[in-house]
């Protein structure tokens, strides 16, 4: 089955509003009518409305970097997935920075996945092993646990579901996985999705690689059969670099 590649730009906690709007405009100019790749932009939460307004009518889609597992209520500082409707189409769930720096557990990631799906938004589920698991040969066990727990509350394969394989040791370090290693992990994740739902779901799910992807190495990942795009951190803050990555995906 031909899967349309998907590239996401995770801006993390970067850019003041004027710079965010400038980057959004630059992306719209360069990628607004892009074909052959789905492009998602994940700005910081205060700029989600700006992203929606600047990108409205283009082919670029807006995603939130995080959301809570309740839709509304007395949860100071949190954002219910339903509140994102009309502004964002996607939500990043389980990024390793949430898991490690904010102590998000697999149970919490599972609740968030359920809430995002219930709100009719598309989840981009990030999973990935820390270096200690890799060294101990526990990568696949860890990925299995993260994926299965995250999908615990999800009955059917979410429409447009995206999984991002992001080895923790490759994020923001400049030390990307090798394309072959990333391919093996992405293929493994695809078999897990097929096991959890069915063969058609395994075939349809798009699996991104993330971890120090840049304009120079992106094409080597996109040439792999089970890698359907990238989740990009640092390089997504540079309009030219991010555009080059998206174009490489579209050409793959
Ligand atoms: C990320 O934040 O998901 C990421 C992959 O970051 P970077 O591209 O900077 O490694």
PDB file of C-alpha atoms and ligand atoms in Angstrom:
ATOM      1  CA  UNK A   1       0.000   0.000   0.000  1.00  0.00           C
ATOM      2  CA  UNK A   2       1.313   3.487  -0.864  1.00  0.00           C
ATOM      3  CA  UNK A   3       1.418   5.608   2.276  1.00  0.00           C
ATOM      4  CA  UNK A   4       1.634   9.393   1.996  1.00  0.00           C
ATOM      5  CA  UNK A   5       4.658  10.453   4.035  1.00  0.00           C
ATOM      6  CA  UNK A   6       4.126  12.797   6.943  1.00  0.00           C
ATOM      7  CA  UNK A   7       6.648  15.266   8.339  1.00  0.00           C
ATOM      8  CA  UNK A   8       6.068  17.088  11.616  1.00  0.00           C
ATOM      9  CA  UNK A   9       7.930  20.072  12.993  1.00  0.00           C
ATOM     10  CA  UNK A  10       8.044  20.057  16.801  1.00  0.00           C
ATOM     11  CA  UNK A  11       9.030  23.567  17.842  1.00  0.00           C
ATOM     12  CA  UNK A  12       9.064  22.600  21.531  1.00  0.00           C
ATOM     13  CA  UNK A  13       9.238  25.640  23.875  1.00  0.00           C
ATOM     14  CA  UNK A  14      10.860  27.978  21.343  1.00  0.00           C
ATOM     15  CA  UNK A  15      10.111  31.265  19.593  1.00  0.00           C
ATOM     16  CA  UNK A  16       8.411  34.406  20.816  1.00  0.00           C
ATOM     17  CA  UNK A  17       5.238  35.365  18.981  1.00  0.00           C
ATOM     18  CA  UNK A  18       6.746  37.599  16.245  1.00  0.00           C
ATOM     19  CA  UNK A  19       9.355  34.971  15.362  1.00  0.00           C
ATOM     20  CA  UNK A  20       6.710  32.235  15.433  1.00  0.00           C
ATOM     21  CA  UNK A  21       4.501  34.193  13.029  1.00  0.00           C
ATOM     22  CA  UNK A  22       7.453  34.849  10.763  1.00  0.00           C
ATOM     23  CA  UNK A  23       8.316  31.147  10.635  1.00  0.00           C
ATOM     24  CA  UNK A  24       4.679  30.244   9.977  1.00  0.00           C
ATOM     25  CA  UNK A  25       4.526  32.730   7.091  1.00  0.00           C
ATOM     26  CA  UNK A  26       7.818  31.425   5.721  1.00  0.00           C
ATOM     27  CA  UNK A  27       6.518  27.857   5.806  1.00  0.00           C
ATOM     28  CA  UNK A  28       3.292  28.854   4.138  1.00  0.00           C
ATOM     29  CA  UNK A  29       5.232  30.604   1.384  1.00  0.00           C
ATOM     30  CA  UNK A  30       7.514  27.621   0.781  1.00  0.00           C
ATOM     31  CA  UNK A  31       5.188  24.685   1.466  1.00  0.00           C
ATOM     32  CA  UNK A  32       1.639  26.044   1.334  1.00  0.00           C
ATOM     33  CA  UNK A  33       0.719  24.042  -1.763  1.00  0.00           C
ATOM     34  CA  UNK A  34       3.091  21.109  -1.232  1.00  0.00           C
ATOM     35  CA  UNK A  35       2.088  17.807  -2.772  1.00  0.00           C
ATOM     36  CA  UNK A  36       3.067  14.244  -1.914  1.00  0.00           C
ATOM     37  CA  UNK A  37       3.695  14.850   1.782  1.00  0.00           C
ATOM     38  CA  UNK A  38       1.536  15.804   4.744  1.00  0.00           C
ATOM     39  CA  UNK A  39       3.180  18.576   6.748  1.00  0.00           C
ATOM     40  CA  UNK A  40       2.322  19.165  10.407  1.00  0.00           C
ATOM     41  CA  UNK A  41       3.481  22.116  12.471  1.00  0.00           C
ATOM     42  CA  UNK A  42       3.525  21.818  16.276  1.00  0.00           C
ATOM     43  CA  UNK A  43       4.055  25.314  17.712  1.00  0.00           C
ATOM     44  CA  UNK A  44       3.987  26.134  21.437  1.00  0.00           C
ATOM     45  CA  UNK A  45       0.411  26.214  22.748  1.00  0.00           C
ATOM     46  CA  UNK A  46       0.079  30.035  22.955  1.00  0.00           C
ATOM     47  CA  UNK A  47       0.749  30.276  19.211  1.00  0.00           C
ATOM     48  CA  UNK A  48      -1.722  27.611  18.094  1.00  0.00           C
ATOM     49  CA  UNK A  49      -4.287  30.254  17.158  1.00  0.00           C
ATOM     50  CA  UNK A  50      -1.649  32.167  15.187  1.00  0.00           C
ATOM     51  CA  UNK A  51      -0.690  28.954  13.405  1.00  0.00           C
ATOM     52  CA  UNK A  52      -4.296  28.263  12.532  1.00  0.00           C
ATOM     53  CA  UNK A  53      -4.796  31.800  11.199  1.00  0.00           C
ATOM     54  CA  UNK A  54      -1.550  32.030   9.228  1.00  0.00           C
ATOM     55  CA  UNK A  55      -1.838  28.532   7.718  1.00  0.00           C
ATOM     56  CA  UNK A  56      -5.598  28.543   7.103  1.00  0.00           C
ATOM     57  CA  UNK A  57      -6.388  27.611   3.496  1.00  0.00           C
ATOM     58  CA  UNK A  58      -2.937  26.102   2.909  1.00  0.00           C
ATOM     59  CA  UNK A  59      -2.052  22.408   2.914  1.00  0.00           C
ATOM     60  CA  UNK A  60      -0.147  22.734   6.187  1.00  0.00           C
ATOM     61  CA  UNK A  61      -1.791  21.284   9.271  1.00  0.00           C
ATOM     62  CA  UNK A  62      -1.526  22.413  12.883  1.00  0.00           C
ATOM     63  CA  UNK A  63      -0.795  20.114  15.815  1.00  0.00           C
ATOM     64  CA  UNK A  64      -0.561  20.593  19.578  1.00  0.00           C
ATOM     65  CA  UNK A  65       2.517  19.318  21.418  1.00  0.00           C
ATOM     66  CA  UNK A  66       0.492  17.907  24.293  1.00  0.00           C
ATOM     67  CA  UNK A  67      -3.019  17.710  25.753  1.00  0.00           C
ATOM     68  CA  UNK A  68      -4.633  16.465  28.948  1.00  0.00           C
ATOM     69  CA  UNK A  69      -6.778  13.343  29.298  1.00  0.00           C
ATOM     70  CA  UNK A  70      -9.899  15.175  30.501  1.00  0.00           C
ATOM     71  CA  UNK A  71     -11.827  17.353  28.086  1.00  0.00           C
ATOM     72  CA  UNK A  72     -12.634  20.129  30.592  1.00  0.00           C
ATOM     73  CA  UNK A  73     -12.801  20.909  34.276  1.00  0.00           C
ATOM     74  CA  UNK A  74     -10.764  22.102  37.234  1.00  0.00           C
ATOM     75  CA  UNK A  75      -7.320  21.232  35.872  1.00  0.00           C
ATOM     76  CA  UNK A  76      -5.392  24.484  36.062  1.00  0.00           C
ATOM     77  CA  UNK A  77      -2.876  24.917  33.304  1.00  0.00           C
ATOM     78  CA  UNK A  78      -3.989  21.944  31.236  1.00  0.00           C
ATOM     79  CA  UNK A  79      -5.587  21.857  27.783  1.00  0.00           C
ATOM     80  CA  UNK A  80      -8.461  19.476  27.028  1.00  0.00           C
ATOM     81  CA  UNK A  81      -8.273  17.894  23.567  1.00  0.00           C
ATOM     82  CA  UNK A  82     -11.806  19.076  22.741  1.00  0.00           C
ATOM     83  CA  UNK A  83     -10.616  22.665  23.261  1.00  0.00           C
ATOM     84  CA  UNK A  84      -8.257  22.204  20.323  1.00  0.00           C
ATOM     85  CA  UNK A  85     -11.033  21.366  17.871  1.00  0.00           C
ATOM     86  CA  UNK A  86     -11.106  23.892  15.069  1.00  0.00           C
ATOM     87  CA  UNK A  87      -7.563  25.039  15.785  1.00  0.00           C
ATOM     88  CA  UNK A  88      -5.461  21.882  15.624  1.00  0.00           C
ATOM     89  CA  UNK A  89      -6.039  18.642  13.749  1.00  0.00           C
ATOM     90  CA  UNK A  90      -3.265  16.606  15.405  1.00  0.00           C
ATOM     91  CA  UNK A  91      -1.871  16.119  18.908  1.00  0.00           C
ATOM     92  CA  UNK A  92       1.560  14.826  19.807  1.00  0.00           C
ATOM     93  CA  UNK A  93       1.228  12.244  22.575  1.00  0.00           C
ATOM     94  CA  UNK A  94       3.985  10.687  24.661  1.00  0.00           C
ATOM     95  CA  UNK A  95       6.981  12.706  23.474  1.00  0.00           C
ATOM     96  CA  UNK A  96      10.029  11.532  25.411  1.00  0.00           C
ATOM     97  CA  UNK A  97      10.466  15.010  26.906  1.00  0.00           C
ATOM     98  CA  UNK A  98       7.015  14.630  28.458  1.00  0.00           C
ATOM     99  CA  UNK A  99       7.841  11.136  29.663  1.00  0.00           C
ATOM    100  CA  UNK A 100      11.288  11.949  31.053  1.00  0.00           C
ATOM    101  CA  UNK A 101      11.186  15.585  32.164  1.00  0.00           C
ATOM    102  CA  UNK A 102       7.556  15.642  33.297  1.00  0.00           C
ATOM    103  CA  UNK A 103       7.308  12.063  34.532  1.00  0.00           C
ATOM    104  CA  UNK A 104       4.479  11.089  32.172  1.00  0.00           C
ATOM    105  CA  UNK A 105       3.803   7.400  32.667  1.00  0.00           C
ATOM    106  CA  UNK A 106       2.648   4.875  30.084  1.00  0.00           C
ATOM    107  CA  UNK A 107      -0.693   4.854  31.879  1.00  0.00           C
ATOM    108  CA  UNK A 108      -1.033   8.615  31.439  1.00  0.00           C
ATOM    109  CA  UNK A 109       0.006   8.400  27.796  1.00  0.00           C
ATOM    110  CA  UNK A 110      -2.734   5.805  27.308  1.00  0.00           C
ATOM    111  CA  UNK A 111      -5.348   8.086  28.853  1.00  0.00           C
ATOM    112  CA  UNK A 112      -4.217  10.974  26.662  1.00  0.00           C
ATOM    113  CA  UNK A 113      -4.430   8.831  23.536  1.00  0.00           C
ATOM    114  CA  UNK A 114      -8.016   7.898  24.397  1.00  0.00           C
ATOM    115  CA  UNK A 115      -8.987  11.526  25.032  1.00  0.00           C
ATOM    116  CA  UNK A 116      -7.376  12.773  21.822  1.00  0.00           C
ATOM    117  CA  UNK A 117      -9.216  10.149  19.778  1.00  0.00           C
ATOM    118  CA  UNK A 118     -12.491  10.843  21.591  1.00  0.00           C
ATOM    119  CA  UNK A 119     -12.162  14.508  20.617  1.00  0.00           C
ATOM    120  CA  UNK A 120     -11.827  13.515  16.959  1.00  0.00           C
ATOM    121  CA  UNK A 121      -8.221  14.655  16.684  1.00  0.00           C
ATOM    122  CA  UNK A 122      -5.432  12.605  15.145  1.00  0.00           C
ATOM    123  CA  UNK A 123      -2.744  11.348  17.518  1.00  0.00           C
ATOM    124  CA  UNK A 124       0.944  11.316  16.683  1.00  0.00           C
ATOM    125  CA  UNK A 125       2.222   8.831  19.240  1.00  0.00           C
ATOM    126  CA  UNK A 126       5.914   9.127  20.076  1.00  0.00           C
ATOM    127  CA  UNK A 127       7.764   6.093  21.389  1.00  0.00           C
ATOM    128  CA  UNK A 128      11.451   5.407  21.759  1.00  0.00           C
ATOM    129  CA  UNK A 129      14.034   3.747  23.933  1.00  0.00           C
ATOM    130  CA  UNK A 130      16.557   5.395  26.253  1.00  0.00           C
ATOM    131  CA  UNK A 131      20.204   4.505  25.673  1.00  0.00           C
ATOM    132  CA  UNK A 132      20.208   2.194  28.714  1.00  0.00           C
ATOM    133  CA  UNK A 133      17.540  -0.027  27.104  1.00  0.00           C
ATOM    134  CA  UNK A 134      19.441  -0.096  23.855  1.00  0.00           C
ATOM    135  CA  UNK A 135      22.679  -1.086  25.578  1.00  0.00           C
ATOM    136  CA  UNK A 136      20.902  -3.809  27.530  1.00  0.00           C
ATOM    137  CA  UNK A 137      19.201  -5.215  24.407  1.00  0.00           C
ATOM    138  CA  UNK A 138      15.772  -4.247  25.723  1.00  0.00           C
ATOM    139  CA  UNK A 139      14.746  -1.871  22.920  1.00  0.00           C
ATOM    140  CA  UNK A 140      11.954  -4.024  21.489  1.00  0.00           C
ATOM    141  CA  UNK A 141      10.497  -4.885  24.906  1.00  0.00           C
ATOM    142  CA  UNK A 142      10.364  -1.187  25.756  1.00  0.00           C
ATOM    143  CA  UNK A 143       8.799  -0.195  22.448  1.00  0.00           C
ATOM    144  CA  UNK A 144       6.202  -2.929  22.790  1.00  0.00           C
ATOM    145  CA  UNK A 145       5.237  -1.764  26.251  1.00  0.00           C
ATOM    146  CA  UNK A 146       5.006   1.905  25.225  1.00  0.00           C
ATOM    147  CA  UNK A 147       2.903   1.151  22.165  1.00  0.00           C
ATOM    148  CA  UNK A 148       0.563  -1.388  23.722  1.00  0.00           C
ATOM    149  CA  UNK A 149      -0.033   0.725  26.857  1.00  0.00           C
ATOM    150  CA  UNK A 150      -0.627   3.848  24.760  1.00  0.00           C
ATOM    151  CA  UNK A 151      -3.279   2.020  22.733  1.00  0.00           C
ATOM    152  CA  UNK A 152      -4.911   0.481  25.799  1.00  0.00           C
ATOM    153  CA  UNK A 153      -7.926   2.786  25.664  1.00  0.00           C
ATOM    154  CA  UNK A 154      -8.182   2.966  21.871  1.00  0.00           C
ATOM    155  CA  UNK A 155     -10.679   0.583  20.302  1.00  0.00           C
ATOM    156  CA  UNK A 156      -9.987   0.953  16.599  1.00  0.00           C
ATOM    157  CA  UNK A 157      -7.054   2.261  14.655  1.00  0.00           C
ATOM    158  CA  UNK A 158      -7.444   6.078  14.747  1.00  0.00           C
ATOM    159  CA  UNK A 159      -7.964   7.730  11.348  1.00  0.00           C
ATOM    160  CA  UNK A 160      -4.647   8.979  10.013  1.00  0.00           C
ATOM    161  CA  UNK A 161      -2.769   7.466  12.977  1.00  0.00           C
ATOM    162  CA  UNK A 162       0.943   8.329  13.057  1.00  0.00           C
ATOM    163  CA  UNK A 163       3.598   6.689  15.235  1.00  0.00           C
ATOM    164  CA  UNK A 164       6.925   8.469  15.684  1.00  0.00           C
ATOM    165  CA  UNK A 165       9.871   6.243  16.503  1.00  0.00           C
ATOM    166  CA  UNK A 166      12.243   8.499  18.402  1.00  0.00           C
ATOM    167  CA  UNK A 167      15.186   6.899  20.190  1.00  0.00           C
ATOM    168  CA  UNK A 168      15.798   9.127  23.210  1.00  0.00           C
ATOM    169  CA  UNK A 169      19.564   9.109  22.689  1.00  0.00           C
ATOM    170  CA  UNK A 170      19.138  10.612  19.202  1.00  0.00           C
ATOM    171  CA  UNK A 171      16.871  13.526  20.147  1.00  0.00           C
ATOM    172  CA  UNK A 172      18.630  16.862  20.042  1.00  0.00           C
ATOM    173  CA  UNK A 173      22.054  15.219  20.189  1.00  0.00           C
ATOM    174  CA  UNK A 174      23.124  15.467  16.548  1.00  0.00           C
ATOM    175  CA  UNK A 175      23.605  11.680  16.664  1.00  0.00           C
ATOM    176  CA  UNK A 176      20.871  10.229  14.513  1.00  0.00           C
ATOM    177  CA  UNK A 177      20.203   6.496  14.353  1.00  0.00           C
ATOM    178  CA  UNK A 178      21.470   4.810  11.228  1.00  0.00           C
ATOM    179  CA  UNK A 179      18.769   4.473   8.561  1.00  0.00           C
ATOM    180  CA  UNK A 180      19.065   0.665   8.822  1.00  0.00           C
ATOM    181  CA  UNK A 181      18.591   0.677  12.588  1.00  0.00           C
ATOM    182  CA  UNK A 182      15.640   3.079  12.334  1.00  0.00           C
ATOM    183  CA  UNK A 183      14.132   0.915   9.580  1.00  0.00           C
ATOM    184  CA  UNK A 184      14.329  -2.202  11.764  1.00  0.00           C
ATOM    185  CA  UNK A 185      12.578  -0.459  14.676  1.00  0.00           C
ATOM    186  CA  UNK A 186       9.905   1.069  12.460  1.00  0.00           C
ATOM    187  CA  UNK A 187       9.219  -2.314  10.848  1.00  0.00           C
ATOM    188  CA  UNK A 188       8.881  -3.799  14.339  1.00  0.00           C
ATOM    189  CA  UNK A 189       6.412  -1.077  15.360  1.00  0.00           C
ATOM    190  CA  UNK A 190       4.388  -1.786  12.231  1.00  0.00           C
ATOM    191  CA  UNK A 191       4.053  -5.444  13.224  1.00  0.00           C
ATOM    192  CA  UNK A 192       2.883  -4.348  16.683  1.00  0.00           C
ATOM    193  CA  UNK A 193       0.168  -2.114  15.213  1.00  0.00           C
ATOM    194  CA  UNK A 194      -0.924  -5.014  13.001  1.00  0.00           C
ATOM    195  CA  UNK A 195      -1.044  -7.309  16.050  1.00  0.00           C
ATOM    196  CA  UNK A 196      -2.998  -4.764  18.086  1.00  0.00           C
ATOM    197  CA  UNK A 197      -5.564  -3.928  15.366  1.00  0.00           C
ATOM    198  CA  UNK A 198      -5.268  -5.904  12.133  1.00  0.00           C
ATOM    199  CA  UNK A 199      -3.076  -6.355   9.072  1.00  0.00           C
ATOM    200  CA  UNK A 200      -4.738  -3.457   7.235  1.00  0.00           C
ATOM    201  CA  UNK A 201      -3.934  -1.146  10.146  1.00  0.00           C
ATOM    202  CA  UNK A 202      -0.311  -2.253  10.121  1.00  0.00           C
ATOM    203  CA  UNK A 203      -0.181  -1.481   6.446  1.00  0.00           C
ATOM    204  CA  UNK A 204      -1.845   1.912   6.777  1.00  0.00           C
ATOM    205  CA  UNK A 205      -0.176   3.354   9.883  1.00  0.00           C
ATOM    206  CA  UNK A 206       2.476   5.903   9.061  1.00  0.00           C
ATOM    207  CA  UNK A 207       5.651   5.561  11.067  1.00  0.00           C
ATOM    208  CA  UNK A 208       8.054   8.463  11.327  1.00  0.00           C
ATOM    209  CA  UNK A 209      11.642   8.426  12.411  1.00  0.00           C
ATOM    210  CA  UNK A 210      12.702  11.250  14.747  1.00  0.00           C
ATOM    211  CA  UNK A 211      16.073  12.121  16.255  1.00  0.00           C
ATOM    212  CA  UNK A 212      18.495  14.649  14.772  1.00  0.00           C
ATOM    213  CA  UNK A 213      16.923  14.594  11.326  1.00  0.00           C
ATOM    214  CA  UNK A 214      18.248  17.404   9.158  1.00  0.00           C
ATOM    215  CA  UNK A 215      18.280  18.488   5.534  1.00  0.00           C
ATOM    216  CA  UNK A 216      21.365  16.358   4.821  1.00  0.00           C
ATOM    217  CA  UNK A 217      20.321  13.026   6.315  1.00  0.00           C
ATOM    218  CA  UNK A 218      16.527  13.089   5.783  1.00  0.00           C
ATOM    219  CA  UNK A 219      16.487  11.362   2.389  1.00  0.00           C
ATOM    220  CA  UNK A 220      18.453   8.386   3.737  1.00  0.00           C
ATOM    221  CA  UNK A 221      15.643   7.700   6.211  1.00  0.00           C
ATOM    222  CA  UNK A 222      12.876   8.233   3.672  1.00  0.00           C
ATOM    223  CA  UNK A 223      14.485   5.655   1.371  1.00  0.00           C
ATOM    224  CA  UNK A 224      13.662   2.939   3.943  1.00  0.00           C
ATOM    225  CA  UNK A 225      10.491   0.958   3.238  1.00  0.00           C
ATOM    226  CA  UNK A 226       8.923   1.274   6.704  1.00  0.00           C
ATOM    227  CA  UNK A 227       9.835   4.913   7.391  1.00  0.00           C
ATOM    228  CA  UNK A 228       7.035   7.198   6.273  1.00  0.00           C
ATOM    229  CA  UNK A 229       8.420  10.596   7.198  1.00  0.00           C
ATOM    230  CA  UNK A 230      10.033  12.306  10.158  1.00  0.00           C
ATOM    231  CA  UNK A 231       9.339  14.126  13.371  1.00  0.00           C
ATOM    232  CA  UNK A 232      11.784  17.006  13.411  1.00  0.00           C
ATOM    233  CA  UNK A 233      12.812  19.140  16.375  1.00  0.00           C
ATOM    234  CA  UNK A 234      15.759  21.525  15.971  1.00  0.00           C
ATOM    235  CA  UNK A 235      15.703  21.665  12.170  1.00  0.00           C
ATOM    236  CA  UNK A 236      12.006  22.563  12.150  1.00  0.00           C
ATOM    237  CA  UNK A 237      12.886  26.044  13.453  1.00  0.00           C
ATOM    238  CA  UNK A 238      14.664  26.844  10.202  1.00  0.00           C
ATOM    239  CA  UNK A 239      12.225  27.362   7.310  1.00  0.00           C
ATOM    240  CA  UNK A 240      14.738  26.374   4.635  1.00  0.00           C
ATOM    241  CA  UNK A 241      15.934  23.230   6.423  1.00  0.00           C
ATOM    242  CA  UNK A 242      12.401  22.112   7.259  1.00  0.00           C
ATOM    243  CA  UNK A 243      11.285  22.763   3.692  1.00  0.00           C
ATOM    244  CA  UNK A 244      14.167  20.671   2.358  1.00  0.00           C
ATOM    245  CA  UNK A 245      13.177  17.801   4.672  1.00  0.00           C
ATOM    246  CA  UNK A 246       9.531  17.993   3.574  1.00  0.00           C
ATOM    247  CA  UNK A 247      10.534  18.057  -0.090  1.00  0.00           C
ATOM    248  CA  UNK A 248      12.803  15.049   0.418  1.00  0.00           C
ATOM    249  CA  UNK A 249       9.837  13.181   1.901  1.00  0.00           C
ATOM    250  CA  UNK A 250       7.601  14.191  -0.995  1.00  0.00           C
ATOM    251  CA  UNK A 251      10.212  12.900  -3.448  1.00  0.00           C
ATOM    252  CA  UNK A 252      10.610   9.557  -1.661  1.00  0.00           C
TER     253      UNK A 252
HETATM  254  C1  LIG B   1      11.975  15.888  18.623  1.00  0.00           C
HETATM  255  O1  LIG B   1      11.862  16.851  19.346  1.00  0.00           O
HETATM  256  O2  LIG B   1      11.048  15.101  18.530  1.00  0.00           O
HETATM  257  C2  LIG B   1      13.223  15.687  17.888  1.00  0.00           C
HETATM  258  C3  LIG B   1      13.321  14.623  17.134  1.00  0.00           C
HETATM  259  O3  LIG B   1      14.209  16.627  18.036  1.00  0.00           O
HETATM  260  P1  LIG B   1      15.548  16.772  17.131  1.00  0.00           P
HETATM  261  O4  LIG B   1      15.120  16.698  15.701  1.00  0.00           O
HETATM  262  O5  LIG B   1      16.091  18.120  17.505  1.00  0.00           O
HETATM  263  O6  LIG B   1      16.452  15.656  17.498  1.00  0.00           O
END
